[in-house]
Coordinates of C-alpha atoms and ligand atoms in Angstrom, one line a residue:
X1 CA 50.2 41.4 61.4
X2 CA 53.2 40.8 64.0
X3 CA 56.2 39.5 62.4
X4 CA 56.8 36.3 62.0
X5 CA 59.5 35.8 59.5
X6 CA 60.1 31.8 58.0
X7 CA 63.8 33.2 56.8
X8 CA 66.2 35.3 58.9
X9 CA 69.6 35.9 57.5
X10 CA 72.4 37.4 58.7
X11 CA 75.7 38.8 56.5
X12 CA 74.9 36.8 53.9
X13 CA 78.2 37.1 51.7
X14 CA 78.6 35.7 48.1
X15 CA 82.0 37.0 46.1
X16 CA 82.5 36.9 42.3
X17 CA 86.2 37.7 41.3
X18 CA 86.5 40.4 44.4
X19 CA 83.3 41.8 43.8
X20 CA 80.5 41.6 46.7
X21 CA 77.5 40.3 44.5
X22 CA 75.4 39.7 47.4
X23 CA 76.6 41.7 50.9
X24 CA 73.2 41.1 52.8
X25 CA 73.6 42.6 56.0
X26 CA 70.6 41.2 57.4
X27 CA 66.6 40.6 55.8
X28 CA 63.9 38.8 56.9
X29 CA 61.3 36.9 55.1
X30 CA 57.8 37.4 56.2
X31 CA 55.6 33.9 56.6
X32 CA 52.7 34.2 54.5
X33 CA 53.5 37.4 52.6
X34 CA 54.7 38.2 48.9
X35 CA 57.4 39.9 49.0
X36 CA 59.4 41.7 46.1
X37 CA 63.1 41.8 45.4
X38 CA 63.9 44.4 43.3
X39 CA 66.6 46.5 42.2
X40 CA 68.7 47.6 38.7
X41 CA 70.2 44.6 36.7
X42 CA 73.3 43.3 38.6
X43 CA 72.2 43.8 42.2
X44 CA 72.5 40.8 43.2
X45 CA 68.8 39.5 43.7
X46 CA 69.1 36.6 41.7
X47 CA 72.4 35.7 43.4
X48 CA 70.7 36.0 46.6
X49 CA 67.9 33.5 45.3
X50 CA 70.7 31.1 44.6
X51 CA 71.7 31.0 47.8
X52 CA 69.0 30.7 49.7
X53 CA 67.6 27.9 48.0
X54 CA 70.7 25.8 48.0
X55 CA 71.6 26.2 44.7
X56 CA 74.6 28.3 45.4
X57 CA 76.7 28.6 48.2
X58 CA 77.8 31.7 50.8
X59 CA 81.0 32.4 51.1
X60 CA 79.8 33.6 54.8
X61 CA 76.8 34.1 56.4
X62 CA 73.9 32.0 58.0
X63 CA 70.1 32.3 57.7
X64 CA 67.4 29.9 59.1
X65 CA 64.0 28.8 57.4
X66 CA 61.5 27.4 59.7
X67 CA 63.8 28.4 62.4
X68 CA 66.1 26.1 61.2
X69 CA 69.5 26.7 59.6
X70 CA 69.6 26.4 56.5
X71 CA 72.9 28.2 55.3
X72 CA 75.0 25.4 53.2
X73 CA 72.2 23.3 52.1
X74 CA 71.3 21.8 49.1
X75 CA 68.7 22.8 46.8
X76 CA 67.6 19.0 47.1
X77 CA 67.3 19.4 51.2
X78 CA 65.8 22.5 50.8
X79 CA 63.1 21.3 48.5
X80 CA 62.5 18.8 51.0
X81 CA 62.2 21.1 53.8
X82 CA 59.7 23.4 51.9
X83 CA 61.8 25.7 49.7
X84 CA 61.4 25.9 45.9
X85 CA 62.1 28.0 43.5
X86 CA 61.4 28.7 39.5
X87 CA 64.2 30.2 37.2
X88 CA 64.1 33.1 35.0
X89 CA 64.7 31.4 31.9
X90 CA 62.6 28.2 31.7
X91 CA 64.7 26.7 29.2
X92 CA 65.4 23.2 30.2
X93 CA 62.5 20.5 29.9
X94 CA 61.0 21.2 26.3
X95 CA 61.2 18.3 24.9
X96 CA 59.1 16.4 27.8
X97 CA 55.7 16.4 27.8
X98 CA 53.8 18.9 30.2
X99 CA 52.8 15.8 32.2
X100 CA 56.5 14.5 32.7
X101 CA 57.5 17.9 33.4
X102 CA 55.0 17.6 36.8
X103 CA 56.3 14.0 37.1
X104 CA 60.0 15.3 37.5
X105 CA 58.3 18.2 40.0
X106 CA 57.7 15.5 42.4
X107 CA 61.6 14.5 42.4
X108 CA 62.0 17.8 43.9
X109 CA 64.7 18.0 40.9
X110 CA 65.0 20.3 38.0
X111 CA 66.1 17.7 35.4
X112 CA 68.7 18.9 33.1
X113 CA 70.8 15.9 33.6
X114 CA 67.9 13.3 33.5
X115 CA 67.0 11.7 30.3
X116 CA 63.4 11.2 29.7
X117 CA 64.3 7.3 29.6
X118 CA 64.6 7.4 33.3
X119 CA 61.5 8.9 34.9
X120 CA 59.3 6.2 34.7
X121 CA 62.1 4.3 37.1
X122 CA 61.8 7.5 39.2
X123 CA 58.0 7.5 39.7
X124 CA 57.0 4.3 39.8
X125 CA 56.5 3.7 43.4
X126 CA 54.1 6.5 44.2
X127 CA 52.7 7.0 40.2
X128 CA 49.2 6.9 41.1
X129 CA 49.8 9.4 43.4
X130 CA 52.1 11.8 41.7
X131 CA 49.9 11.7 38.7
X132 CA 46.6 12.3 40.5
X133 CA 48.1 15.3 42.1
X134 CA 49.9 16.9 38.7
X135 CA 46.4 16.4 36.9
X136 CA 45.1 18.2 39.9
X137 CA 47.7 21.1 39.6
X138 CA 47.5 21.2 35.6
X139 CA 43.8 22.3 36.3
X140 CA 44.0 24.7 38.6
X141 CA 46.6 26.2 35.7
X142 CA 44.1 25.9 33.2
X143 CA 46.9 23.4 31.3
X144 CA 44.9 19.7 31.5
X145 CA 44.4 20.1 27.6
X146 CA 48.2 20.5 27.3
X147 CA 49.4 17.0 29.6
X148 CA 50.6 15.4 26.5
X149 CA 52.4 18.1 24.4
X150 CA 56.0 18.7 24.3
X151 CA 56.9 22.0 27.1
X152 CA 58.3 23.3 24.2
X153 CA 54.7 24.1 22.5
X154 CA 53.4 26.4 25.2
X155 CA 53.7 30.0 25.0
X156 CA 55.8 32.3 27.5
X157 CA 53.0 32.8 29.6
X158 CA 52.0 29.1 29.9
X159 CA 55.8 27.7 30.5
X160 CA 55.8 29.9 33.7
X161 CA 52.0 28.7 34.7
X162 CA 54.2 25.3 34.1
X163 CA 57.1 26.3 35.8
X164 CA 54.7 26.9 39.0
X165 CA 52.6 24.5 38.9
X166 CA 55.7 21.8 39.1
X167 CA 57.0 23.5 42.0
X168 CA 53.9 23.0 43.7
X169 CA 54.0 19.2 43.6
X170 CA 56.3 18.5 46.8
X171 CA 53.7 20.9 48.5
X172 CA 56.3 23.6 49.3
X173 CA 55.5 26.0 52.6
X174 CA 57.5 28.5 50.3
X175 CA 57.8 29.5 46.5
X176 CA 60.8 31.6 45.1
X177 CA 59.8 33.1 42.1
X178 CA 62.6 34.3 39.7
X179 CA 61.1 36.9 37.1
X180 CA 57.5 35.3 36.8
X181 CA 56.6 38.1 34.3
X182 CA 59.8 37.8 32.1
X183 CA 58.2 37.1 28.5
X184 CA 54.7 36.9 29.3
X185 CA 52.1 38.0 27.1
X186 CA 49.2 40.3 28.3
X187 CA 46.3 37.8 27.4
X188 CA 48.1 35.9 30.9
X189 CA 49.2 38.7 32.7
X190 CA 46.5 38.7 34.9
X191 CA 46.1 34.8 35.5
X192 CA 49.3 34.8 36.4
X193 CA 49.0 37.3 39.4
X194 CA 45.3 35.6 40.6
X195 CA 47.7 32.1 40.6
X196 CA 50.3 34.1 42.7
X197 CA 47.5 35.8 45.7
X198 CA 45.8 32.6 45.7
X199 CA 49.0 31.0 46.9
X200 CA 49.6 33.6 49.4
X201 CA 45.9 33.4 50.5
X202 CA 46.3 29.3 51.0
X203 CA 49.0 30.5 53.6
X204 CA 51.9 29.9 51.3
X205 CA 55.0 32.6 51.3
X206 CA 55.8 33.6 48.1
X207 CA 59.5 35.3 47.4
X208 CA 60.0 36.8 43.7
X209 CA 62.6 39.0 41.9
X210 CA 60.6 41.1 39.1
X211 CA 61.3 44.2 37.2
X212 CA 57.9 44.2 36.2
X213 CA 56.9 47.2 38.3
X214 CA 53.0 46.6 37.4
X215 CA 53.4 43.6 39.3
X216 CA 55.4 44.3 42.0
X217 CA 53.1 47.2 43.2
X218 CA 49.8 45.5 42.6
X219 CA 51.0 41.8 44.4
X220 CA 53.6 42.9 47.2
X221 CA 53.2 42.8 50.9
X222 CA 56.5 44.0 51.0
X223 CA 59.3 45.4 49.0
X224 CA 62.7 44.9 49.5
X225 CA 65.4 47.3 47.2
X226 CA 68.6 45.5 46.7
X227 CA 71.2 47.8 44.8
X228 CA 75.3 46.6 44.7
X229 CA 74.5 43.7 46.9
X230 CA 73.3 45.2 49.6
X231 CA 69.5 46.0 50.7
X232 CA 69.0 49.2 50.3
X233 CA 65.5 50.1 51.3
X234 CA 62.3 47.9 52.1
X235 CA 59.0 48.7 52.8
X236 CA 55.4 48.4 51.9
X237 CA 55.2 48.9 48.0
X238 CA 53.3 52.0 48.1
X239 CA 55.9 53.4 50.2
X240 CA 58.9 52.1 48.0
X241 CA 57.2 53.2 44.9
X242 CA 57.1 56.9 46.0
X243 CA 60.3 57.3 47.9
X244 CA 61.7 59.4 45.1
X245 CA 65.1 58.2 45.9
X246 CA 64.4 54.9 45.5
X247 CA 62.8 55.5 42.1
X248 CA 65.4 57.4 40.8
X249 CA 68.4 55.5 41.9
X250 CA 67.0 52.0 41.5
X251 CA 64.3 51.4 39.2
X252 CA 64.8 53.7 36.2
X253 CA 62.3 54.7 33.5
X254 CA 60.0 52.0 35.5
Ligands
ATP1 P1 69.4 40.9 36.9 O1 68.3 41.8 37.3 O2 70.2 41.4 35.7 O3 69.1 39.5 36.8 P2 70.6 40.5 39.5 O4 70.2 41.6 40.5 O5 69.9 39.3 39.6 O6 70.6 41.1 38.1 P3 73.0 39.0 39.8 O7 72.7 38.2 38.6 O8 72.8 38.3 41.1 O9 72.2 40.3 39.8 O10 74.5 39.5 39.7 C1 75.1 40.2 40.8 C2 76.6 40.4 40.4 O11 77.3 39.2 40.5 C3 76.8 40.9 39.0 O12 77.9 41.8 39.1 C4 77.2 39.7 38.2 O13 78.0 40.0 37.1 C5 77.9 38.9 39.3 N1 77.8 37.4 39.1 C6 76.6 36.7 39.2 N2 76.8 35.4 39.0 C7 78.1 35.3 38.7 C8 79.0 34.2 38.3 N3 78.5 32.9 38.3 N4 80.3 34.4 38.1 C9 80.8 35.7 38.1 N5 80.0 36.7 38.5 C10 78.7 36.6 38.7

């Protein structure tokens, strides 16, 4: 397919303490594709993830999404504009219920600093709405029998079908998946990946960091190799997974 890339960055620049944790020189993020971030522990990738979706900030650099820039801007705005994102550890939210967990999807928030208390205040305008569409989204999961337990009762595997499933709910153009694998068990492994190329195959752009190698070589479009903040290498996974360079400077044992 000819390119056609929904992010373009340019010397993206994030700095911890003098240390470069991201030093992007320049990447592009193919529209409709899954691509792969990966690279050894520290690289940067999940850094990179922060900034682009607004929950961190450059300290120089500017990218676009939808040709539009998008350097500086909120996670909230860039929720709004199509952006979302999970997070590695899915530990906020466990003692909602599955259901209010969807609700607080719609809100295009995460939810840390909201108390239960407030949600029905949040949702009341459009609840028939938001509710229809979470009920929708909990089936496609396979997570309709759980709409009334706490979060905090589902397994590994089903907190991250959860985790998805509420970032579908403002009908992002693009997912940013941070370690969808992390602490799934193999019952799920599968499901999870369908969920993931049935995204991709609805037209959706999906962006993860993973050190599941399984997954990155069976899913990817592309790879991208991040190593010291920089990209390193990128390619189609079958490519990346043989460069013997790449394998044995960046990914290990994997
Ligand atoms: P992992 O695979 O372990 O998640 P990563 O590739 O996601 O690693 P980052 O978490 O982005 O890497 O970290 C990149 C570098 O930035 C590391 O040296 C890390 O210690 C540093 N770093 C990240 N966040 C902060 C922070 N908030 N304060 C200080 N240093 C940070």
């Amino acid at each position: 397919p000819k390119p056609d890339p929904i992010i373009v960055a340019s010397d993206v620049r994030r700095t911890f303490g003098g240390i470069n944790a991201v030093d992007v020189e320049h990447l592009e993020v193919q529209r409709g594709a899954i691509t792969a971030l990966i690279g050894p522990n520290g690289a940067g990738k999940t850094t990179l993830f922060n900034l682009l979706t607004g929950f961190d900030r450059a300290d120089a650099g500017q990218w676009t999404f939808e040709g539009r820039p998008a350097q500086g801007k909120p996670a909230a705005r860039m929720a709004g504009a199509g952006m979302v994102r999970t997070f590695q550890l899915t530990k906020a939210l466990s003692r909602m219920t599955v259901m209010d967990n969807m609700r607080l999807g719609a809100t295009g928030q995460r939810g840390e600093n909201l108390f239960g208390s407030l949600l029905p205040w949040l949702w009341r305008a459009q609840e028939a709405e938001v509710t229809e569409r979470a009920r929708e989204l909990l089936e496609r999961f396979k997570l309709d029998g759980k709409a009334d337990d706490f979060a905090g009762s589902l397994s590994g595997g089903q907190r991250k079908l959860l985790e998805m499933a509420r970032a579908l709910m403002t009908r992002p153009t693009m997912v940013m998946l941070d370690e969808p694998m992390a602490g799934v068990n193999p019952a799920l492994t599968q499901s999870l990946l369908g969920h993931i190329q049935a995204l991709r195959d609805e037209g959706m752009t999906v962006l993860f960091v993973e050190h599941d190698m399984h997954m990155v070589r069976h899913i990817s479009d592309w790879v991208v190799v991040m190593a010291e903040g920089r990209t390193v290498a990128e390619g189609p996974p079958e490519t990346i997974m043989q460069d013997q360079a790449v394998v044995d400077a960046y990914l290990g044992a994997h």
